[in-house]
Each structure stands twice: as C-alpha cells, then as structure tokens.
Short mmCIF file of C-alpha atoms in Angstrom, two decimals:
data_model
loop_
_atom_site.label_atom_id
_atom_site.label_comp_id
_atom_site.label_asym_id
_atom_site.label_seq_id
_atom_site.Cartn_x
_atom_site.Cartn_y
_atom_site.Cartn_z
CA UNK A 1 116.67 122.50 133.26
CA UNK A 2 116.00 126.15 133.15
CA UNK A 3 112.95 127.68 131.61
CA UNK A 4 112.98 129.28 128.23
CA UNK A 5 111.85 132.93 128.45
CA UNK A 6 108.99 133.17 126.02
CA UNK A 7 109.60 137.17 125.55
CA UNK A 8 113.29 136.06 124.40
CA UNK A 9 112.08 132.91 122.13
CA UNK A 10 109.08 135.36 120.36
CA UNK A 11 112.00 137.46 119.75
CA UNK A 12 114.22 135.28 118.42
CA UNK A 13 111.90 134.87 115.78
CA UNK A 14 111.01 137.88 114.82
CA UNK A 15 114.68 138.66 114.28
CA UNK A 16 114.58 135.58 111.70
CA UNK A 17 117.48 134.07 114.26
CA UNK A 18 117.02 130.24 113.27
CA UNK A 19 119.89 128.78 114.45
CA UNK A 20 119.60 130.22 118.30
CA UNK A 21 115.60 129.06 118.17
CA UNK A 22 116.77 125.73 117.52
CA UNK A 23 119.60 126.10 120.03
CA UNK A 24 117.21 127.38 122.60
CA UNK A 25 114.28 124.84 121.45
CA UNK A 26 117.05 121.65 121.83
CA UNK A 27 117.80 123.04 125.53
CA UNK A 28 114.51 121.25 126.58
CA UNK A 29 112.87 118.42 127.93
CA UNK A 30 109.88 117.51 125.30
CA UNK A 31 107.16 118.75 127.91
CA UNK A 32 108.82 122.04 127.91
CA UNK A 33 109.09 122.43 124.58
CA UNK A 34 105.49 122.15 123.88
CA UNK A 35 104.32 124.13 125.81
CA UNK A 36 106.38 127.10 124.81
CA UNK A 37 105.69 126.25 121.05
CA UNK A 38 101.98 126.52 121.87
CA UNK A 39 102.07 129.63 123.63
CA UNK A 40 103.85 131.47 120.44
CA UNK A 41 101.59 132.77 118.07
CA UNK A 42 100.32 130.88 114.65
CA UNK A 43 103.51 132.17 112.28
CA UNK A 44 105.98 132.21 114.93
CA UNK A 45 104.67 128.50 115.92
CA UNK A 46 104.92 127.25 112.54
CA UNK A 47 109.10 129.32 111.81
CA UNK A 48 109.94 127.80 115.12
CA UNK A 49 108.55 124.18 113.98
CA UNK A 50 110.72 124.21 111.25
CA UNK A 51 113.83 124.15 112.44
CA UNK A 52 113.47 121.25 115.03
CA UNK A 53 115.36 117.62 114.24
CA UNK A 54 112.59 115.55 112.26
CA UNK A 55 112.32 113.10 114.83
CA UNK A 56 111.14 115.69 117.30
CA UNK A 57 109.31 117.77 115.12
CA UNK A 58 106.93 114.32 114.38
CA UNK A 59 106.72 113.59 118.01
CA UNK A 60 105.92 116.83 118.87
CA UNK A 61 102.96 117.41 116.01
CA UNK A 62 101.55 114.18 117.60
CA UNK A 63 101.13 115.91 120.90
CA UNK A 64 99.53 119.35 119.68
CA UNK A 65 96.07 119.39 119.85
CA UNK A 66 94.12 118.62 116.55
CA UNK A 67 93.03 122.60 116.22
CA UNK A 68 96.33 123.11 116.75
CA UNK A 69 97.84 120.76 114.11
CA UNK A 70 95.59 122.10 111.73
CA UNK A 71 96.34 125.23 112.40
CA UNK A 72 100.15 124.43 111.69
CA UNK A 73 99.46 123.04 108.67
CA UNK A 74 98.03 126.42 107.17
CA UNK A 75 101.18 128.04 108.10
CA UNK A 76 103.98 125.33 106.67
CA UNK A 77 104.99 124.98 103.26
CA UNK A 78 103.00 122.13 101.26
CA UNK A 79 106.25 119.76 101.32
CA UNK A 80 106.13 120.81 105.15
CA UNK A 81 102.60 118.99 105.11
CA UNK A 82 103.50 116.16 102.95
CA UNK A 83 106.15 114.80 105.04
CA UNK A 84 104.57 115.70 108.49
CA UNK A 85 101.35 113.89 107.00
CA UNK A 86 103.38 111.05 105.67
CA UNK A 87 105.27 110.33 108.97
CA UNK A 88 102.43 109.91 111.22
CA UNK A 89 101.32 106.67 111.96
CA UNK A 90 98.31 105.69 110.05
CA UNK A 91 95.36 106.40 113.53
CA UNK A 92 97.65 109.57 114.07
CA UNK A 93 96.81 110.43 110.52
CA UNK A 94 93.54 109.73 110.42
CA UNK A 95 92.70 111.70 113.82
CA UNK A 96 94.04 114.72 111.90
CA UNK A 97 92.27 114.32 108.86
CA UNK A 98 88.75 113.96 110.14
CA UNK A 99 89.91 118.07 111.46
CA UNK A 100 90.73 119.15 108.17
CA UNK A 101 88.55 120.17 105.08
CA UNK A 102 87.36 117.13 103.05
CA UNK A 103 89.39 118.90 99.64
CA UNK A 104 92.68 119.64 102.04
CA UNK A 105 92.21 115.80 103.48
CA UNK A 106 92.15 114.17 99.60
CA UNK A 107 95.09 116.12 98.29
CA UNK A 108 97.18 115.05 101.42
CA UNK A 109 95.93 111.45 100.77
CA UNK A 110 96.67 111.44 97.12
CA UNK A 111 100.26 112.27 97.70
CA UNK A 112 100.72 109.58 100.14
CA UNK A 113 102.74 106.21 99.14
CA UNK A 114 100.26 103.31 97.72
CA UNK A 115 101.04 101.33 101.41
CA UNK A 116 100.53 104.20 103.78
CA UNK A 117 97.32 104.95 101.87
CA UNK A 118 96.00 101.95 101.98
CA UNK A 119 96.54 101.83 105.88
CA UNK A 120 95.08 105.15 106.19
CA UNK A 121 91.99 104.97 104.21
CA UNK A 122 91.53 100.94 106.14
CA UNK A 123 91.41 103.27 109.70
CA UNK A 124 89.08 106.11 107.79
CA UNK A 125 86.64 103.02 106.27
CA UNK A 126 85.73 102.38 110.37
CA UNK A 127 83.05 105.08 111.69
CA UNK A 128 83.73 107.90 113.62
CA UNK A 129 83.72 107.04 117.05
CA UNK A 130 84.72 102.96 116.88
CA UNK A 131 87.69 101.37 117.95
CA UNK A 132 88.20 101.10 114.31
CA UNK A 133 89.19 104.64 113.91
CA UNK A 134 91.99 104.41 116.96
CA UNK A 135 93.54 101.19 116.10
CA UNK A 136 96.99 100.88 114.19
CA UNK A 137 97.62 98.62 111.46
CA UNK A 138 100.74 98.84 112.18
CA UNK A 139 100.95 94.86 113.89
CA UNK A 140 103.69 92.37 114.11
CA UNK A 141 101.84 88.88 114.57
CA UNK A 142 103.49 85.81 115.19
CA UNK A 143 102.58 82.35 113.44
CA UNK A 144 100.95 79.70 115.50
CA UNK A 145 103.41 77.03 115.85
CA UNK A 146 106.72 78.94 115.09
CA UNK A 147 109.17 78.71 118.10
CA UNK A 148 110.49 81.65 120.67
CA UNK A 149 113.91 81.65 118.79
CA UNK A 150 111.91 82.51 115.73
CA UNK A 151 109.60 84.84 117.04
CA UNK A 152 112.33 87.07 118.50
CA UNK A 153 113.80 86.97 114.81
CA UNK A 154 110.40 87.98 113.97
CA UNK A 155 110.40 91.32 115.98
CA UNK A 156 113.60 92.08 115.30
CA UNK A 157 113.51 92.02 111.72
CA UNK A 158 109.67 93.75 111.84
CA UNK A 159 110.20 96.12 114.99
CA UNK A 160 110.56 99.24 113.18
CA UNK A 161 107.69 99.33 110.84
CA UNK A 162 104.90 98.15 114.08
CA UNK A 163 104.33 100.27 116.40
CA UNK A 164 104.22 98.17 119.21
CA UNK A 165 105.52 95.05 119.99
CA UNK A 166 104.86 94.57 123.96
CA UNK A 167 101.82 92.47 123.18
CA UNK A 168 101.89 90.15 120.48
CA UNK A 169 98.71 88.61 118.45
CA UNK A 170 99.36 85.07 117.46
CA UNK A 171 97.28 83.64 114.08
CA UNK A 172 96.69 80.85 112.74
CA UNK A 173 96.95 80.25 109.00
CA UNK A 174 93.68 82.00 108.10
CA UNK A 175 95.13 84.92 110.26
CA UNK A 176 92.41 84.21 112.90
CA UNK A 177 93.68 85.64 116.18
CA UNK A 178 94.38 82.27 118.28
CA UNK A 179 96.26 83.90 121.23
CA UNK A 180 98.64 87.11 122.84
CA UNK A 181 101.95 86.36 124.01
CA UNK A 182 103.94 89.31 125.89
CA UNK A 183 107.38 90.31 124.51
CA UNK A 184 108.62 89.79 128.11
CA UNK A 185 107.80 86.36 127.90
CA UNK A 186 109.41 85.49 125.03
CA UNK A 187 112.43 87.28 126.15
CA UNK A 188 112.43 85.17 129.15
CA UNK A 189 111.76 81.07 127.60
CA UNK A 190 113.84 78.63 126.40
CA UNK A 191 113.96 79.66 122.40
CA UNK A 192 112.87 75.95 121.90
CA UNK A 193 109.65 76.51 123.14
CA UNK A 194 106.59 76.99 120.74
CA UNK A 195 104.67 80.09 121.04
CA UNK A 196 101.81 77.97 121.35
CA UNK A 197 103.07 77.07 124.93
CA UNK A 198 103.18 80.37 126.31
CA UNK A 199 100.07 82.30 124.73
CA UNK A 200 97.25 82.92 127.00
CA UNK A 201 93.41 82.97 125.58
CA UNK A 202 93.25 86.38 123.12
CA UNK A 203 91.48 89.67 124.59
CA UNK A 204 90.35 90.96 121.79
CA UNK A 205 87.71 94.09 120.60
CA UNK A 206 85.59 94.18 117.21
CA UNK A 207 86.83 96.81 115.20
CA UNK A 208 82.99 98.29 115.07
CA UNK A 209 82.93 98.42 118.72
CA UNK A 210 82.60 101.73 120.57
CA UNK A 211 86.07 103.17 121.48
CA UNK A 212 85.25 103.78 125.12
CA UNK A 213 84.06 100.80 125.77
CA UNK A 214 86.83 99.26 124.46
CA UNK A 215 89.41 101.22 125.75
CA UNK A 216 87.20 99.87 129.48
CA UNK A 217 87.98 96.59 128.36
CA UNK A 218 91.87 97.44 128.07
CA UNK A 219 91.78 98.60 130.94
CA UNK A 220 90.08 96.01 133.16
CA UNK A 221 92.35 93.69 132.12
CA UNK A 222 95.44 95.59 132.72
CA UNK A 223 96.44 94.78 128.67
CA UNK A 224 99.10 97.20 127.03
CA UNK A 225 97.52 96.37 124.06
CA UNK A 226 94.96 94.25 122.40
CA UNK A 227 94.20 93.04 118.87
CA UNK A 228 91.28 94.75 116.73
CA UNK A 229 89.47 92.03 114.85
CA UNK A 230 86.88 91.84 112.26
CA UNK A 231 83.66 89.84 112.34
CA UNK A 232 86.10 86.43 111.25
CA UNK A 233 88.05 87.45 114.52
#
C-alpha cells in the first residue's frame, strides 16, 4: 500500500478538505496511519482525528502516546473528549487520566455513566505502579460446576462487554478464583463436560503486586492472561 505524502495530507488540511483527509487517512494500514497522524502538527492532528470512523479513531487514541493523547484532548471539542474518554476501556482510561490535570481528570469522570465510573475509579483506587492500575475489570468468569455447553453460552452472550475471553477465571460461589480454563479448550470438549474437568490450578497476581513483576510472572508461564485477585483471592 503506497505511502501517504505528508506535504499533501498537511495540506489537505489546511485547505479545510475533510472528505479527501478521510479518503486519504482510510487508504491505510493502522501502522501507517499513526504514524502520519503523529507527525502532523497539534491542530492539524486533532482536524484530521475527527473525521476517522469511530472504531478507528478509539483504536488509534489507544496507541498514541499518553503526551500525545493529552495533547489531543486540548485540541478536540469537549463532546470530542467525552466520548473518546467514555470508549476506552476502563485501564486505558485510567493510564490517561493519571497524564491529565487532577480538575480536567474529575470533570471527565463526572460525565462518565454510573458503571464505567465505577470501573474506572476501582483501577484508580490501586497505586500507581501495581498490577492494580493495568488490570481490566472488564472479566467474563465462568461458574464452577456449569458445563462447556453453558459456558460457551456464557461468552457468547458476555463477549462484547469483556475484553478478553482467551483465558477464562472460573469461581466458586464466593467468587474465589478456583481455576483458568482456555477458550480453545472449551471450543474443543464434549459440551457435556463440566468446566471443572478441564480447568488447570489458577495463575493468579494480587492486585497490590508490582506490575513488572507480574507481568514476569505472565510471562514465565506463557499465560495470555491471568486473573487479578484481592487478598480473599
């Protein structure tokens, strides 16, 4: 795919041309199109922001660097900031607020919904630096005791509001982590089966714990993903 010419994009904007920045934004691969957004200057970043799909512009804020997000923020429009804000999952948020000033950070929490709040200001409760603050609460657990068939009903029904579902936490009734079960296995049992079968012994991190050395403990056991617990586990 062809390079975009950052003389002809920079221009593009200044002539106020939205329709062929989005045309000529669209024409890349999402690699690409970061790095040409962060070589235009602040204004012409944030006009050229605007005018991407939502899904992309979301994914995109996500991989700007914090200065950089904050920096984008100055130039949008308040409801600009209010959905950007409101889309982000709830670690994504929080990594963003902890750049911004404390007044700016309030405001954008006060305007989020009661749920997404409450998510965000569980991550911000952590301290700076733990595991805590770069976990999602965004989890799909499975019952101990409930069987593949309605497990996979389980993800499928709660898919879209985790934000992963490759590695599965399984609780018991006092939502005590009791195991992990991979998605691939489920996928690949008889739906009889209970979950209880096919869970292997939970890897998990305290939610205190530093973040590098849990993210050393991900990584020596080759996890995709591992529950955050409290001190009740």
């Amino acid at each position: 795919m062809p390079r975009t010419d950052q003389t002809d994009l920079a221009a593009l904007v200044r002539e106020q041309d939205l329709r062929a920045v989005q045309e000529r934004l669209l024409e890349l691969d999402l690699p690409a199109l970061l790095d040409e957004l962060e070589r235009l200057d602040a204004r012409s970043r944030a006009v050229a922001y605007r005018v991407l799909p939502r899904p992309a512009s979301v994914r995109i804020f996500e991989l700007l660097a914090p200065a950089l997000q904050s920096e984008l923020l100055t130039q949008l429009r308040s409801q600009d900031v209010g959905r950007i804000v409101a889309e982000l999952d709830p670690d994504d948020r929080v990594s963003l607020l902890d750049e911004l000033p404390t007044s700016v950070a309030r405001e954008l929490l006060r305007d989020l919904e009661p749920e997404e709040r409450r998510m965000t200001l569980t991550v911000l409760g952590y301290p700076p630096g733990s595991v805590g603050r770069r976990m999602t609460p965004e989890v799909l657990s499975l019952p101990a005791g409930t069987t593949v068939a309605d497990a996979l009903v389980r993800v499928r029904e709660g898919a879209d509001a985790a934000e992963t579902i490759y590695m599965l936490p399984v609780v018991d009734p006092g939502r005590v982590v009791v195991g992990v079960v991979s998605l691939r296995r489920l996928l690949v049992t008889d739906p009889a089966t209970s979950v209880d079968a096919l869970m292997s012994a939970p890897i998990s991190v305290a939610a205190t714990q530093d973040q590098e050395v849990a993210a050393r403990s991900v990584r020596d056991h080759g996890a995709l993903a591992v529950p955050v617990v409290d001190a009740e586990d």
